[in-house]
CSV table of C-alpha atoms in Angstrom, one decimal:
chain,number,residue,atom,x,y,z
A,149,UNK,CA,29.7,9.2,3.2
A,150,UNK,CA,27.8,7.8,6.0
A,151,UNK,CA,29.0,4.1,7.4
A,152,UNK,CA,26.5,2.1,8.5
A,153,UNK,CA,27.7,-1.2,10.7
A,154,UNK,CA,24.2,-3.2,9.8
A,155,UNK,CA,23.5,-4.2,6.2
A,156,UNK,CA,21.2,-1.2,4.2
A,157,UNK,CA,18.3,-2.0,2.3
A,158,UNK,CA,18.2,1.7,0.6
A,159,UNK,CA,14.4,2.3,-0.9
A,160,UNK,CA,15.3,6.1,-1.5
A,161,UNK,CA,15.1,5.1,-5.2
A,162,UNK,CA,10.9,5.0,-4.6
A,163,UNK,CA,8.7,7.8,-3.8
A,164,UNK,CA,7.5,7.2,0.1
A,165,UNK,CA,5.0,10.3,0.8
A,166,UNK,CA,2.5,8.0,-0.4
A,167,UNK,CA,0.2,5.5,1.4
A,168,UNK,CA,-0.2,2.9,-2.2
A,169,UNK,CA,4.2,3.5,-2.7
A,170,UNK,CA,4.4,2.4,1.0
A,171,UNK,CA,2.1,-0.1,0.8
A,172,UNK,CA,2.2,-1.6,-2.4
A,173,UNK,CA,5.7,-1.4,-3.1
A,174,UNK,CA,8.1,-0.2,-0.3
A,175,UNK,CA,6.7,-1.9,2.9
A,176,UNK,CA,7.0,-5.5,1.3
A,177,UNK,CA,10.2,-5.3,0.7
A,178,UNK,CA,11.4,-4.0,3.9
A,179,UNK,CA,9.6,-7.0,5.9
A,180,UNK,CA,11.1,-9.2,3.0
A,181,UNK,CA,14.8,-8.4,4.1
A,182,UNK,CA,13.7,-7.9,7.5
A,183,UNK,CA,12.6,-11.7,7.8
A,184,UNK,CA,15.7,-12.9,5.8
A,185,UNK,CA,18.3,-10.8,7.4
A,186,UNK,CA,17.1,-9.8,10.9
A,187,UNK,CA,15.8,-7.3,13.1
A,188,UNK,CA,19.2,-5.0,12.5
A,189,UNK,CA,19.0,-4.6,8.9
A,190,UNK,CA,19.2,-0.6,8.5
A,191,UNK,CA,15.9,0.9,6.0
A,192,UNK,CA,17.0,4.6,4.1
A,193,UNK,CA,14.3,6.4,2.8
A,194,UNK,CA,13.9,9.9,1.2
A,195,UNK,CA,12.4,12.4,3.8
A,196,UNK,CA,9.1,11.4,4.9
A,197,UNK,CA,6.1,12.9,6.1
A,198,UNK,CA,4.3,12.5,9.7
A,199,UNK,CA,1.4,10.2,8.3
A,200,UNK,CA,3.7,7.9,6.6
A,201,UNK,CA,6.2,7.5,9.0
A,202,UNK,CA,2.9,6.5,11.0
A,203,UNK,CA,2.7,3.9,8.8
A,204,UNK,CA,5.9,2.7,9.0
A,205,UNK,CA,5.3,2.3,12.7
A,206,UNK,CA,2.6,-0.2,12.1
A,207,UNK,CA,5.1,-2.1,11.0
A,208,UNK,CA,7.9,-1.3,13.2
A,209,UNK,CA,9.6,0.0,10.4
A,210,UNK,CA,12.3,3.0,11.7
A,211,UNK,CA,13.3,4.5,8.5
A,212,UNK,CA,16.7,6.5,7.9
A,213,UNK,CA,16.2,9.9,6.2
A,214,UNK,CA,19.7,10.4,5.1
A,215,UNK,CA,20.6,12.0,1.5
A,216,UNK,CA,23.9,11.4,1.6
A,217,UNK,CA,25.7,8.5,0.4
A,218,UNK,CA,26.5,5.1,2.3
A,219,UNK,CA,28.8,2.8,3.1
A,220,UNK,CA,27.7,-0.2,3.9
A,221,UNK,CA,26.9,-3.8,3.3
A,222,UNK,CA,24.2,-3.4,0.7
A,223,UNK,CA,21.3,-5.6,0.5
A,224,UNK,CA,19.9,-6.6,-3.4
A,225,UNK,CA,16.9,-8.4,-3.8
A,226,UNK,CA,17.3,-10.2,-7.2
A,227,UNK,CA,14.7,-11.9,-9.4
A,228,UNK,CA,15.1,-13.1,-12.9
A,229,UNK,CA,13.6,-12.5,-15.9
A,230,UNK,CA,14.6,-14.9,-18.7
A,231,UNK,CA,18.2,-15.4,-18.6
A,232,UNK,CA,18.4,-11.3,-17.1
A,233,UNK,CA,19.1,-11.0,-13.6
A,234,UNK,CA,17.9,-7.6,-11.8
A,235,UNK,CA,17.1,-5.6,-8.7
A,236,UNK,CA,13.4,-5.5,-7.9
A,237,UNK,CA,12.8,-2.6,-5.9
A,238,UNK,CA,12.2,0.1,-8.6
A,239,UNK,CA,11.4,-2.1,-11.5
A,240,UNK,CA,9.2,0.3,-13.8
A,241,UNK,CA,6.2,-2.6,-14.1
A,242,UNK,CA,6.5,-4.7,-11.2
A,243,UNK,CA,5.8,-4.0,-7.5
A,244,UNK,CA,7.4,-4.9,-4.4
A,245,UNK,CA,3.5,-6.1,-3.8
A,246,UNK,CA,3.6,-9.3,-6.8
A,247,UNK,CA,6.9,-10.8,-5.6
A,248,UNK,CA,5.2,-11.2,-1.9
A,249,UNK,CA,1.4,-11.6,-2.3
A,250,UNK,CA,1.2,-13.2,1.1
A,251,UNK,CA,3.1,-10.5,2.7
A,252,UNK,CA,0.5,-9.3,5.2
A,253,UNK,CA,-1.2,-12.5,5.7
A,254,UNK,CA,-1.5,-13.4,9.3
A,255,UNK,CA,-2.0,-10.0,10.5
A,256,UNK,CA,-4.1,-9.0,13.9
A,257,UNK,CA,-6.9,-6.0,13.5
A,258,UNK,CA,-8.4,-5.6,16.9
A,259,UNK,CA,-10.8,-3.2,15.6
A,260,UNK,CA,-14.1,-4.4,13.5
A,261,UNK,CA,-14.8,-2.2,10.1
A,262,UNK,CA,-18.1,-2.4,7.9
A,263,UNK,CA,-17.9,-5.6,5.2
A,264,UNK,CA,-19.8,-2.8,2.9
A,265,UNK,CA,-17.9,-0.2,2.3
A,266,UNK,CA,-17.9,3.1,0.0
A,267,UNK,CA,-14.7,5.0,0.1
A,268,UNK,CA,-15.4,8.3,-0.9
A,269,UNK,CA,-13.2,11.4,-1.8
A,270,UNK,CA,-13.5,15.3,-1.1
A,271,UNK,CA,-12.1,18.2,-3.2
A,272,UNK,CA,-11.0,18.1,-6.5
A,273,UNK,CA,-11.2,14.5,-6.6
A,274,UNK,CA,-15.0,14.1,-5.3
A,275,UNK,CA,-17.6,12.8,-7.3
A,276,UNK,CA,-19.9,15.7,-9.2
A,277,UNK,CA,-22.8,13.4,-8.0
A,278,UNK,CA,-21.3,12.3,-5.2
A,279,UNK,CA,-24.5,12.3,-3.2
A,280,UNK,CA,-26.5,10.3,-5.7
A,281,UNK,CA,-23.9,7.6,-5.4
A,282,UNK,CA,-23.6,7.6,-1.6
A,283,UNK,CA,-27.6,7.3,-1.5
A,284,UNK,CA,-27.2,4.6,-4.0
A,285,UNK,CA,-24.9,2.8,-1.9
A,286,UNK,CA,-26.3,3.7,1.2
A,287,UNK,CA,-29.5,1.7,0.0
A,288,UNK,CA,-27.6,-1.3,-0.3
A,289,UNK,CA,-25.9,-1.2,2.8
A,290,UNK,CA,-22.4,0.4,2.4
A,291,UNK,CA,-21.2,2.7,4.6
A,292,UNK,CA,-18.9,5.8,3.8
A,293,UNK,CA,-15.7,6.3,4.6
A,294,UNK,CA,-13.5,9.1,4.2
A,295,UNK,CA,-10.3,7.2,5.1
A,296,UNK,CA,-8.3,10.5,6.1
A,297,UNK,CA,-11.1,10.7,9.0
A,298,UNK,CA,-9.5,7.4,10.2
A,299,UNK,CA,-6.0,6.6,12.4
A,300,UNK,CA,-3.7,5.0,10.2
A,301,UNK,CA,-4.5,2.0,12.6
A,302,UNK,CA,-8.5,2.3,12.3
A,303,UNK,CA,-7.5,2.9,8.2
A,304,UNK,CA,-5.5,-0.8,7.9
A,305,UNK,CA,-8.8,-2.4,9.9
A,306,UNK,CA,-11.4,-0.9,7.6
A,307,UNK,CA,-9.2,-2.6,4.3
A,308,UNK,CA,-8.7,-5.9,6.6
A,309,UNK,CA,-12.0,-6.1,7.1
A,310,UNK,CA,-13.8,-4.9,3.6
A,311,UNK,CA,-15.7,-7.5,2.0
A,312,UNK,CA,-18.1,-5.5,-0.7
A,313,UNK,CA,-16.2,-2.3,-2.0
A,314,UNK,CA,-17.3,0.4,-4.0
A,315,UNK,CA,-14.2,2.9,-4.3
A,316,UNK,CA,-12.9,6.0,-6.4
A,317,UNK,CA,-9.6,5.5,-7.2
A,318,UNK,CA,-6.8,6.7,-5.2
A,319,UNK,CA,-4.2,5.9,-3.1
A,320,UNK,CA,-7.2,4.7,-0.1
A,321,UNK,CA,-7.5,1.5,-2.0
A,322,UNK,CA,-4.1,0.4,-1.1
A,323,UNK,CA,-5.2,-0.4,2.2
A,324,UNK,CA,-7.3,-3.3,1.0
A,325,UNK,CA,-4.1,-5.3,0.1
A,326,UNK,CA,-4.6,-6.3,4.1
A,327,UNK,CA,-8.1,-8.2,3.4
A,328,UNK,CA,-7.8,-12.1,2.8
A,329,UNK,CA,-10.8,-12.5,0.8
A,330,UNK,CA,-13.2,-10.2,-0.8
A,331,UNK,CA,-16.4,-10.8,-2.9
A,332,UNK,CA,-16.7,-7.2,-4.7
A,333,UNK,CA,-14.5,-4.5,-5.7
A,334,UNK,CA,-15.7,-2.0,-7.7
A,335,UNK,CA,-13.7,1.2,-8.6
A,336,UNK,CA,-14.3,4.5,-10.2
A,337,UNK,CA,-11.6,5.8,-12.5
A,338,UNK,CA,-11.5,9.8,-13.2
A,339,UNK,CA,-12.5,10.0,-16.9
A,340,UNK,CA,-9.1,10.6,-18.6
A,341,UNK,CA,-7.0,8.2,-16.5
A,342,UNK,CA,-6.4,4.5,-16.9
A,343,UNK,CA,-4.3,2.6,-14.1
A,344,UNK,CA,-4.2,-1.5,-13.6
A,345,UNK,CA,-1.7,-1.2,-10.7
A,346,UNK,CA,-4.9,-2.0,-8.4
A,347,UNK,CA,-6.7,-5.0,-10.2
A,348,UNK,CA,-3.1,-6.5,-10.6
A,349,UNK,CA,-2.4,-6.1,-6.9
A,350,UNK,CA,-5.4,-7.2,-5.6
A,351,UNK,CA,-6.0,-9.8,-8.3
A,352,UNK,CA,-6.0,-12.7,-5.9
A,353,UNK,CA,-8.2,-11.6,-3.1
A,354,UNK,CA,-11.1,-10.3,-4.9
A,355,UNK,CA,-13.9,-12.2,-6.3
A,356,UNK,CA,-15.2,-10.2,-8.7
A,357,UNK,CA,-13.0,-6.6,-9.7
A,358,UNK,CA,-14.8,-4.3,-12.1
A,359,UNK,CA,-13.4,-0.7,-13.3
């Protein structure tokens, strides 16, 4: 096993190769311990891709990629439910996200974004009449945005600074968690697919949120 001098917060229990596990869920916790323990606690995550570690950077988050086991003094971040005490990172209902709403609040975004905003997707995932809707919106003054056209930087300023949001669901979204108040969300869901986890999470900065 590895030792490890500082104390561990290990997240490798959590899927990281996605921006709305980072942002949602994993990120939180990590500035949680960070500002309770110190700029030394140690942050092991499964192997990670270069965008995410990007991420991470924003945040001056250095994970540790390391699949072996530890030894080490092991943080635990404990809540209770009823008389039940439990870990919360990797609760199967609850994200990192709920227990720290304010998380992010206070953050600087030197660049301006559009308050109107339409977050489009290609591929698979794109609208069959996507150009209807982008007219649509276009009309009432929202501009498109393709977020993987975007530095992760330039992507955490356009959700700082969204104000009206038309969206298709997806992992894009997750960078709205960064805005302190919007009036409008509104977000497409594919056809066969239900999923609350952005509503819930974005419950207290939004207005009005219609699926």
């Amino acid at each position: 096993p590895r030792r490890f001098s500082a104390p561990v917060l290990d997240t490798r229990g959590i899927e990281p190769n996605n921006m709305a596990h980072l942002l949602i869920n994993i990120i939180p916790y990590c500035l949680y311990a960070r500002r309770i323990l110190g700029q030394d606690v140690v942050f092991l995550f499964r192997k990670l891709g270069g965008h995410f570690r990007a991420l991470l950077e924003q945040f001056a988050i250095e994970p540790k990629c390391e699949p072996r086991r530890g030894i080490a003094s092991v943080v635990k971040i404990r809540g209770t439910r009823g008389l039940a005490l439990y870990d919360l990172p990797g609760t199967f209902d609850c994200f990192g996200i709920h227990f720290f709403p304010r998380i992010y609040s206070g953050m600087a975004f030197e660049r301006r974004a559009p308050e109107k905003i339409f977050l489009a997707r290609r591929g698979l995932r794109r609208l069959q009449n996507h150009a209807e809707i982008e007219a649509l919106a276009s009309s009432h003054g929202y501009s498109t945005i393709y977020m993987e056209d975007y530095s992760i930087r330039d992507q955490t300023s356009i959700g700082a600074h969204a104000r009206h949001v038309i969206a298709l669901h997806g992992a894009a979204m997750a960078f709205l968690v960064f805005g302190e108040r919007m009036e409008s969300v509104v977000e497409v869901m594919p056809p066969s697919n239900y999923n609350q986890i952005f509503p819930v999470c974005l419950a207290g900065k939004v207005r009005r949120y219609d699926q």
